[in-house]
Amino acid sequence: MIVQRQSGVALWRQIADRIRTAIANGDYDATGKVPPEISLAAEFGVNRHTVRSALAALAQEGIVRAVQGRGTLIERKERLNFPISRRTRFSEGIGDQAKEKEGLLLAASEESATPDLASRLQLAVGAAVIRLETLRKADRRPVSRATAWFPAERFAGIAEAYRDSGSITAAFTALGLTDYLRVSTEVTAVHADSGDLADLELSPGAIMLVTRALNADADGVPVQYAISRFPADMVQFTIEN
Amino acid sequence: MIVQRQSGVALWRQIADRIRTAIANGDYDATGKVPPEISLAAEFGVNRHTVRSALAALAQEGIVRAVQGRGTLIERKERLNFPISRRTRFSEGIGDQAKEKEGLLLAASEESATPDLASRLQLAVGAAVIRLETLRKADRRPVSRATAWFPAERFAGIAEAYRDSGSITAAFTALGLTDYLRVSTEVTAVHADSGDLADLELSPGAIMLVTRALNADADGVPVQYAISRFPADMVQFTIEN
DNA sequence: CCCCATTTGTGCGTATGTATT
DNA sequence: GAATACATACGCACAAATGGG
């Protein structure tokens, strides 16, 4: 398996991505370090300098740490698992995979529903909706950026409720909605945009998993539509049927 | 939203990826063509030469076709939707999104189960399993590469059954298994490797959605474990709860 | 303690790719 | 298309740190 030249993607970046994936897969768990630069160079068919560029990028991300004479040690290795089910909740989904969970409100505004949004939330086109931009963290590392829309009439004050609790579930409870269910989830993947890079502290070229999710109350009335973005090398989804 | 310099990913490739995604999202459906090079250059903050490199790459992929004096026409635009549910089946999932469906057997072999695989299929470590490498096409375009493992004792002859029918469901039926259910599905995303690029006719830097799926018979006995890889700009998954 | 193999860190010259004007 | 500037990748060589005998 060889890296691709003249593809518009620098060799060092391709190699960095491959090593990052290998670390996440646990391929180097036996030693706790990455193979020596010289053997990685042989494996990928490149110069050692090129491998060094890749490792430097991973060191910048905090994933590895090179020690002269010893090798390149693996510092951080994480891939959070998010279950997707009828009862999907962000905080519960993480479970004990992280100790500290945090939800930050980046921005909130009221706007009127576009045709697409109105049809998903079963509102009239132009109906008032509240939009929240949120950033969620696990153990102080950002793990997702999300934009969520709620019917404004029913959920006035949800921005404050979310800001105070850091949790959608808690905010809903505060507004009198005690239970809600996931109706559908669409999953795609794209390259990180500049907002992702800034908010999630990623390096360019990173891959994002994108979910578009609809939640409804017990009567099936839509209560939330959300587009969430997760760094693909930190996250995987599990659908249990 | 601006492209990233010095990121190890050439600007023309970042722009090609963004335009490919925009086409898949239907952003240019109104006109059936990509905006003029000069306005794309302004949008991305690069020189027109750089945009031309990106469009040349997309033309090479057969996605667009530049016509002097008219613009850059969109030739092909697709994002197949795959439902993931308890009854997930590849061919049925595509439904009428494609007329022609094809399943090719690339390779088949018998091997012994690794600890990980054995635990998933509920076999003894080292038990005989059959591995199939398959390539699935819709309307003559490759849409996924998959590696699937089956308990060898129960499903001897599945390689031939798949080769003849081009369908896992049909192969199971031929071997006496009339029904099976999806137990769980893990979803991740990675960069395409060289095998993806070759088999799926992609360009380097492309993103792959990866699913790891376990299927079981009506009694809950595992019958298949499969790792499938889909080009992210052609595919999305939908989970209906 | 020294020696030595292993491994990372650094320098420099050259060729090619990328992006701008 | 030409000229320019910078990024990427290579090859070779040597320095510096580590760990084990």
XYZ file of C-alpha atoms (C1' of nucleotides) in Angstrom:
524
model
C 0.000 0.000 0.000
C 1.810 3.034 -1.312
C 1.271 6.770 -1.090
C 0.173 8.742 -4.124
C 2.463 11.206 -5.786
C 1.390 14.203 -7.852
C -2.101 13.991 -6.439
C -2.379 17.456 -4.949
C -2.032 15.982 -1.471
C 1.475 16.247 -0.043
C 3.111 12.935 0.814
C 3.757 14.040 4.396
C 0.041 14.695 4.872
C -1.012 11.348 3.402
C 1.487 9.636 5.679
C 0.352 11.641 8.706
C -3.237 10.584 8.023
C -2.249 6.943 7.699
C -0.241 6.970 10.925
C -3.044 8.776 12.775
C -5.482 6.105 11.653
C -3.083 3.318 12.608
C -2.757 4.820 16.088
C -6.536 5.093 16.439
C -6.839 1.453 15.311
C -4.427 0.379 18.043
C -1.872 -1.015 15.591
C 1.027 0.192 17.729
C -0.413 -0.619 21.135
C 2.173 -3.342 21.759
C 5.043 -0.862 22.044
C 3.235 2.401 22.747
C 5.300 4.045 20.070
C 5.353 4.544 16.351
C 7.877 2.491 14.327
C 11.250 4.204 13.718
C 11.324 6.890 11.053
C 13.638 4.832 8.889
C 11.272 1.862 8.777
C 8.227 4.070 8.183
C 10.127 5.651 5.312
C 10.785 2.199 3.870
C 7.170 1.148 4.382
C 5.779 4.171 2.550
C 8.563 4.332 -0.008
C 9.631 7.880 0.836
C 12.582 9.739 2.273
C 12.993 9.906 6.037
C 12.594 13.706 5.890
C 9.100 13.196 4.516
C 8.173 10.869 7.375
C 9.585 13.456 9.766
C 7.281 16.113 8.312
C 4.338 13.791 8.900
C 5.387 13.064 12.480
C 5.941 16.772 13.113
C 2.344 17.427 12.073
C 1.095 14.698 14.425
C 3.262 16.095 17.233
C 1.671 19.491 16.578
C -1.732 17.862 17.060
C -0.535 16.409 20.335
C -0.935 12.828 19.146
C 2.744 11.823 19.355
C 5.901 13.087 21.037
C 9.365 12.401 19.610
C 12.198 11.713 22.053
C 15.723 11.609 20.727
C 17.228 8.175 21.113
C 14.022 6.552 22.285
C 11.525 6.894 19.505
C 8.231 8.607 18.802
C 5.849 7.966 21.664
C 2.080 7.883 21.344
C 0.634 10.590 23.593
C -3.046 10.464 22.858
C -5.205 7.878 21.248
C -8.873 8.379 21.171
C -11.862 7.546 19.167
C -15.056 8.272 21.020
C -17.978 6.034 20.207
C -21.410 7.590 19.761
C -24.360 5.221 19.745
C -27.152 6.298 17.393
C -30.538 4.984 18.412
C -34.095 6.049 19.082
C -32.865 7.468 22.387
C -29.673 9.145 21.226
C -28.416 11.784 23.636
C -25.025 13.370 23.356
C -24.006 13.319 27.015
C -25.345 9.857 27.779
C -23.863 8.552 24.538
C -20.365 9.429 25.646
C -21.110 7.620 28.889
C -17.937 6.891 30.796
C -15.690 7.377 27.766
C -14.976 10.833 29.162
C -15.163 12.145 32.678
C -15.812 15.808 31.978
C -18.528 16.782 29.510
C -19.190 20.335 28.497
C -21.603 22.131 26.187
C -20.850 25.713 25.185
C -23.285 28.089 23.541
C -21.377 29.933 20.819
C -24.281 31.897 19.402
C -28.066 32.051 19.399
C -30.523 33.853 17.158
C -34.111 33.828 16.033
C -34.765 33.443 12.344
C -37.513 32.353 10.015
C -37.677 28.819 8.651
C -36.405 28.114 5.147
C -38.535 25.735 3.062
C -36.189 22.821 3.805
C -36.138 23.463 7.535
C -39.881 24.129 7.696
C -40.628 20.802 6.066
C -38.347 18.923 8.477
C -39.800 20.593 11.578
C -43.365 20.484 10.151
C -43.739 24.250 10.406
C -45.005 26.838 7.950
C -42.326 28.335 5.722
C -41.135 31.512 7.410
C -42.229 30.406 10.884
C -40.018 31.638 13.711
C -37.244 29.243 14.771
C -34.443 29.564 17.279
C -30.976 28.675 16.063
C -28.250 27.625 18.503
C -24.579 27.212 17.600
C -22.948 24.935 20.116
C -19.562 23.414 20.821
C -19.347 20.218 22.828
C -16.295 19.036 24.699
C -15.250 15.814 26.376
C -12.395 15.973 28.848
C -11.713 19.525 27.719
C -11.144 18.513 24.086
C -13.688 19.794 21.564
C -15.517 16.887 19.919
C -18.324 18.487 17.964
C -19.771 21.656 16.527
C -23.486 21.750 15.999
C -26.182 24.010 14.642
C -29.621 23.225 16.020
C -33.031 24.688 15.214
C -36.102 24.638 17.452
C -39.674 25.917 16.926
C -39.502 29.371 18.555
C -43.068 29.438 19.812
C -42.779 26.237 21.811
C -39.200 26.628 23.007
C -38.745 30.301 23.774
C -35.883 30.640 26.228
C -34.037 27.507 25.116
C -30.867 29.486 24.425
C -30.646 30.550 28.073
C -31.620 27.087 29.279
C -28.860 25.542 27.174
C -26.311 28.135 28.170
C -27.006 27.457 31.842
C -27.032 23.672 31.662
C -24.749 22.862 28.720
C -27.140 20.111 27.690
C -30.008 19.933 25.216
C -31.751 17.283 27.277
C -31.559 19.477 30.389
C -32.726 22.526 28.438
C -35.732 20.627 27.115
C -36.552 19.444 30.632
C -36.363 23.007 31.947
C -38.896 23.991 29.269
C -41.266 21.190 30.189
C -40.321 18.578 27.568
C -39.411 15.522 29.585
C -38.739 13.090 26.764
C -37.828 13.101 23.091
C -36.863 10.538 20.480
C -34.521 10.447 17.492
C -36.580 10.127 14.327
C -33.861 9.957 11.710
C -30.156 10.558 11.244
C -28.306 11.180 7.998
C -24.554 10.640 7.976
C -22.081 12.057 5.481
C -18.396 12.987 5.543
C -16.630 16.096 4.229
C -13.339 17.912 4.566
C -13.061 20.271 7.520
C -13.830 23.904 6.740
C -12.082 26.848 8.333
C -14.693 27.080 11.091
C -14.061 23.453 12.014
C -10.328 24.024 12.102
C -10.686 26.983 14.431
C -13.363 25.695 16.794
C -12.209 22.086 16.996
C -8.468 22.745 16.987
C -7.819 20.555 13.960
C -5.203 20.631 11.251
C -6.116 21.297 7.634
C -7.169 18.296 5.562
C -8.990 16.739 8.500
C -12.165 14.782 7.812
C -15.475 15.601 9.483
C -18.382 13.240 10.014
C -21.596 15.195 9.562
C -24.961 14.139 10.982
C -28.322 15.708 10.216
C -30.699 14.610 12.922
C -34.364 15.095 13.644
C -35.768 14.711 17.153
C -39.467 14.581 18.034
C -41.517 14.445 21.219
C -43.476 11.393 22.350
C -46.375 12.384 20.063
C -44.078 12.502 17.042
C -44.094 16.311 16.814
C -40.647 17.526 15.692
C -38.841 19.467 18.411
C -35.315 19.859 17.015
C -33.354 19.607 13.791
C -29.585 19.638 14.180
C -26.535 19.458 11.940
C -23.505 18.274 13.912
C -19.891 17.976 12.796
C -17.407 15.590 14.435
C -13.685 15.091 13.673
C -13.589 11.674 11.993
C -10.334 10.585 13.591
C -11.747 11.117 17.088
C -15.205 9.704 16.627
C -17.145 6.746 15.355
C -20.870 6.093 15.305
C -22.535 2.841 16.234
C -26.029 1.942 15.118
C -27.535 -0.869 17.169
C -30.609 -2.429 15.613
C -14.875 30.418 4.001
C -11.345 30.291 2.729
C -8.984 27.574 1.551
C -5.971 26.650 3.674
C -2.461 27.341 2.506
C 0.616 25.390 3.582
C -1.582 22.597 4.840
C -0.072 19.815 2.774
C -3.128 19.836 0.568
C -2.694 21.783 -2.642
C -5.157 24.633 -3.120
C -6.406 23.228 -6.422
C -7.276 19.953 -4.687
C -9.085 21.639 -1.798
C -11.076 23.646 -4.328
C -11.797 20.563 -6.450
C -13.085 18.785 -3.330
C -15.288 21.733 -2.395
C -16.755 22.040 -5.883
C -17.372 18.286 -6.033
C -19.240 18.472 -2.738
C -21.215 21.518 -3.867
C -22.260 19.651 -7.024
C -23.312 16.624 -4.951
C -25.306 18.947 -2.673
C -27.158 20.358 -5.653
C -25.910 23.903 -5.088
C -25.615 24.515 -8.826
C -28.776 22.744 -9.929
C -30.446 25.996 -10.995
C -28.068 26.493 -13.913
C -26.646 23.014 -14.442
C -23.207 24.511 -14.514
C -20.436 25.596 -12.215
C -20.009 29.372 -11.665
C -17.496 31.100 -13.979
C -13.848 30.530 -13.155
C -13.362 34.192 -12.355
C -16.087 34.180 -9.688
C -14.890 30.892 -8.196
C -11.425 32.421 -7.981
C -12.876 35.381 -6.103
C -14.940 33.133 -3.826
C -11.935 31.044 -2.792
C -9.464 33.910 -2.782
C -7.099 32.345 -5.314
C -5.881 33.002 -8.811
C -7.957 31.845 -11.760
C -5.161 29.476 -12.808
C -5.664 27.600 -9.552
C -9.390 27.250 -10.146
C -8.610 25.955 -13.629
C -6.390 23.250 -12.153
C -9.259 22.212 -9.892
C -11.773 22.117 -12.742
C -9.335 20.162 -14.905
C -9.137 17.515 -12.173
C -12.945 17.330 -11.990
C -13.150 17.097 -15.780
C -10.675 14.208 -15.604
C -13.059 12.480 -13.179
C -15.917 13.028 -15.627
C -17.858 15.228 -13.230
C -17.748 18.422 -15.295
C -17.034 19.365 -18.904
C -15.729 22.794 -19.854
C -17.099 24.280 -23.063
C -15.490 27.393 -24.465
C -17.925 30.283 -24.445
C -20.624 28.441 -22.485
C -19.081 27.586 -19.148
C -18.282 24.441 -17.188
C -21.210 22.057 -17.432
C -22.065 19.486 -14.795
C -21.924 16.047 -16.375
C -22.615 13.789 -13.439
C -24.054 14.376 -10.013
C -24.842 11.728 -7.540
C -25.134 11.015 -3.888
C -26.752 7.674 -3.247
C -28.675 7.273 -0.023
C -28.258 4.056 1.935
C -30.782 3.361 4.687
C -29.316 1.570 7.702
C -31.858 -0.445 9.621
C -32.514 -3.878 11.029
C -33.224 -5.016 7.478
C -30.375 -3.316 5.686
C -29.636 -4.841 2.295
C -27.342 -3.291 -0.211
C -29.393 -3.862 -3.368
C -32.756 -3.021 -1.841
C -31.235 0.004 -0.118
C -30.293 1.559 -3.417
C -33.864 0.957 -4.519
C -34.717 2.957 -7.604
C -31.809 5.373 -7.122
C -29.997 3.326 -9.742
C -31.332 1.155 -12.529
C -28.441 -1.255 -12.894
C -26.941 -2.896 -9.834
C -23.926 -5.141 -9.953
C -21.868 -7.109 -7.449
C -18.430 -8.340 -8.493
C -16.366 -10.896 -6.651
C -12.780 -9.651 -6.647
C -11.285 -12.401 -4.517
C -12.237 -15.190 -2.161
C -10.207 -17.202 0.290
C -10.494 -19.370 3.364
C -8.621 -18.261 6.458
C -8.711 -18.731 10.178
C -10.437 -16.254 12.461
C -8.375 -13.654 14.286
C -9.361 -13.012 17.908
C -11.283 -9.875 16.942
C -13.179 -11.566 14.119
C -13.847 -14.702 16.165
C -15.420 -12.668 18.937
C -17.653 -10.794 16.513
C -18.832 -13.952 14.722
C -18.999 -15.911 17.988
C -16.553 -18.517 16.737
C -13.481 -20.081 18.308
C -10.242 -18.249 17.597
C -8.674 -19.906 14.562
C -11.988 -21.286 13.280
C -12.275 -21.435 9.492
C -13.894 -18.431 7.852
C -14.477 -17.505 4.225
C -13.387 -14.041 3.155
C -14.908 -12.343 0.126
C -13.601 -9.151 -1.446
C -16.381 -7.530 -3.406
C -16.972 -4.471 -5.517
C -20.484 -3.129 -5.918
C -21.649 -0.929 -8.755
C -24.728 1.129 -9.441
C -25.378 2.195 -13.011
C -21.904 0.925 -13.910
C -20.171 3.255 -11.409
C -18.371 1.589 -8.496
C -19.973 2.644 -5.195
C -18.376 0.385 -2.627
C -15.594 -2.022 -1.825
C -16.246 -4.556 0.869
C -14.499 -7.327 2.728
C -16.909 -9.830 4.247
C -16.286 -12.849 6.468
C -18.599 -15.835 6.897
C -18.337 -18.953 9.093
C -16.811 -21.467 6.663
C -18.587 -24.523 8.036
C -22.075 -23.130 7.591
C -21.555 -21.218 4.357
C -19.250 -23.359 2.246
C -19.757 -22.396 -1.367
C -20.802 -18.813 -0.676
C -18.039 -17.469 -2.917
C -19.515 -19.285 -5.926
C -23.060 -18.342 -4.914
C -22.068 -14.673 -4.704
C -20.110 -14.762 -7.937
C -23.117 -16.201 -9.754
C -25.731 -13.899 -8.257
C -23.830 -10.722 -7.435
C -25.828 -10.393 -4.210
C -25.190 -11.448 -0.618
C -28.899 -11.872 0.000
C -29.233 -14.165 -3.030
C -26.127 -16.109 -2.020
C -27.517 -16.656 1.471
C -30.825 -17.802 -0.001
C -29.025 -20.263 -2.277
C -27.337 -21.715 0.804
C -30.606 -22.083 2.691
C -30.569 -18.900 4.800
C -33.796 -17.157 3.917
C -33.576 -14.203 6.276
C -30.993 -12.226 8.202
C -30.926 -9.044 10.275
C -28.453 -6.244 10.869
C -27.258 -6.386 14.470
C -24.964 -3.389 14.578
C -23.191 -0.930 12.314
C -20.153 1.181 13.130
C -19.495 4.194 10.938
C -16.175 6.003 10.570
C -14.512 8.092 7.860
C -10.938 7.955 6.552
C -8.911 9.097 3.583
C -8.997 6.812 0.567
C -6.103 4.372 0.321
C -4.499 3.279 -2.925
C -6.830 0.284 -3.216
C -9.845 2.594 -2.993
C -8.384 4.869 -5.616
C -7.831 2.008 -8.027
C -11.037 0.033 -7.495
C -13.430 2.958 -7.099
C -11.860 5.228 -9.705
C -11.323 8.080 -7.244
C -8.750 10.795 -7.043
C -6.282 10.989 -4.139
C -7.467 12.881 -1.074
C -10.979 11.528 -1.451
C -12.879 10.662 1.735
C -14.291 7.211 2.391
C -17.171 6.350 4.697
C -16.381 3.034 6.362
C -18.983 0.744 7.910
C -18.289 -2.314 10.021
C -21.478 -4.338 10.083
C -22.603 -7.517 11.774
C -25.495 -9.550 10.389
C -27.167 -12.450 12.190
C -29.870 -15.008 11.359
C -33.340 -14.983 12.907
C -31.987 -16.811 15.961
C -29.341 -14.163 16.535
C -26.462 -16.357 15.367
C -23.905 -14.210 13.510
C -23.724 -15.041 9.809
C -21.574 -12.257 8.380
C -19.163 -9.536 9.425
C -18.332 -6.983 6.751
C -16.182 -3.882 6.385
C -17.442 -1.729 3.531
C -15.939 1.432 2.087
C -17.988 4.046 0.228
C -16.802 7.285 -1.444
C -18.178 10.010 0.827
C -19.045 12.408 -1.971
C -21.263 9.807 -3.633
C -22.984 8.365 -0.603
C -24.863 9.205 2.543
C -26.358 6.946 5.177
C -29.761 7.374 6.766
C -30.693 5.809 10.077
C -34.442 5.672 10.638
C -35.425 4.956 14.196
C 32.502 3.440 33.027
C 32.842 2.955 28.064
C 31.133 1.102 23.848
C 27.677 0.471 20.566
C 23.418 -0.045 18.150
C 19.297 2.430 17.685
C 16.774 6.427 17.006
C 15.783 11.284 16.554
C 17.655 16.050 15.237
C 20.000 19.091 11.866
C 22.238 20.979 7.671
C 22.698 21.534 2.778
C 22.287 21.017 -2.177
C 19.108 19.801 -5.800
C 14.940 18.825 -8.364
C 10.135 19.228 -8.951
C 5.443 20.888 -7.796
C 2.407 24.724 -6.671
C 0.668 29.451 -6.996
C 0.992 34.168 -8.147
C 1.639 38.082 -11.190
C 2.810 31.309 -21.568
C 6.881 33.421 -18.956
C 8.991 34.821 -14.734
C 9.149 34.554 -9.882
C 8.611 32.809 -5.151
C 7.811 29.315 -2.136
C 6.578 24.452 -0.723
C 7.570 19.733 -1.211
C 10.614 15.709 -1.598
C 15.015 13.558 -2.053
C 19.844 12.101 -0.918
C 23.631 12.205 1.905
C 26.046 13.188 6.011
C 26.718 13.877 10.720
C 25.362 15.283 15.543
C 22.976 14.142 19.831
C 20.326 11.379 23.037
C 18.879 6.808 24.800
C 19.269 2.188 26.559
C 21.611 -2.120 26.992
C 25.682 -4.984 27.340
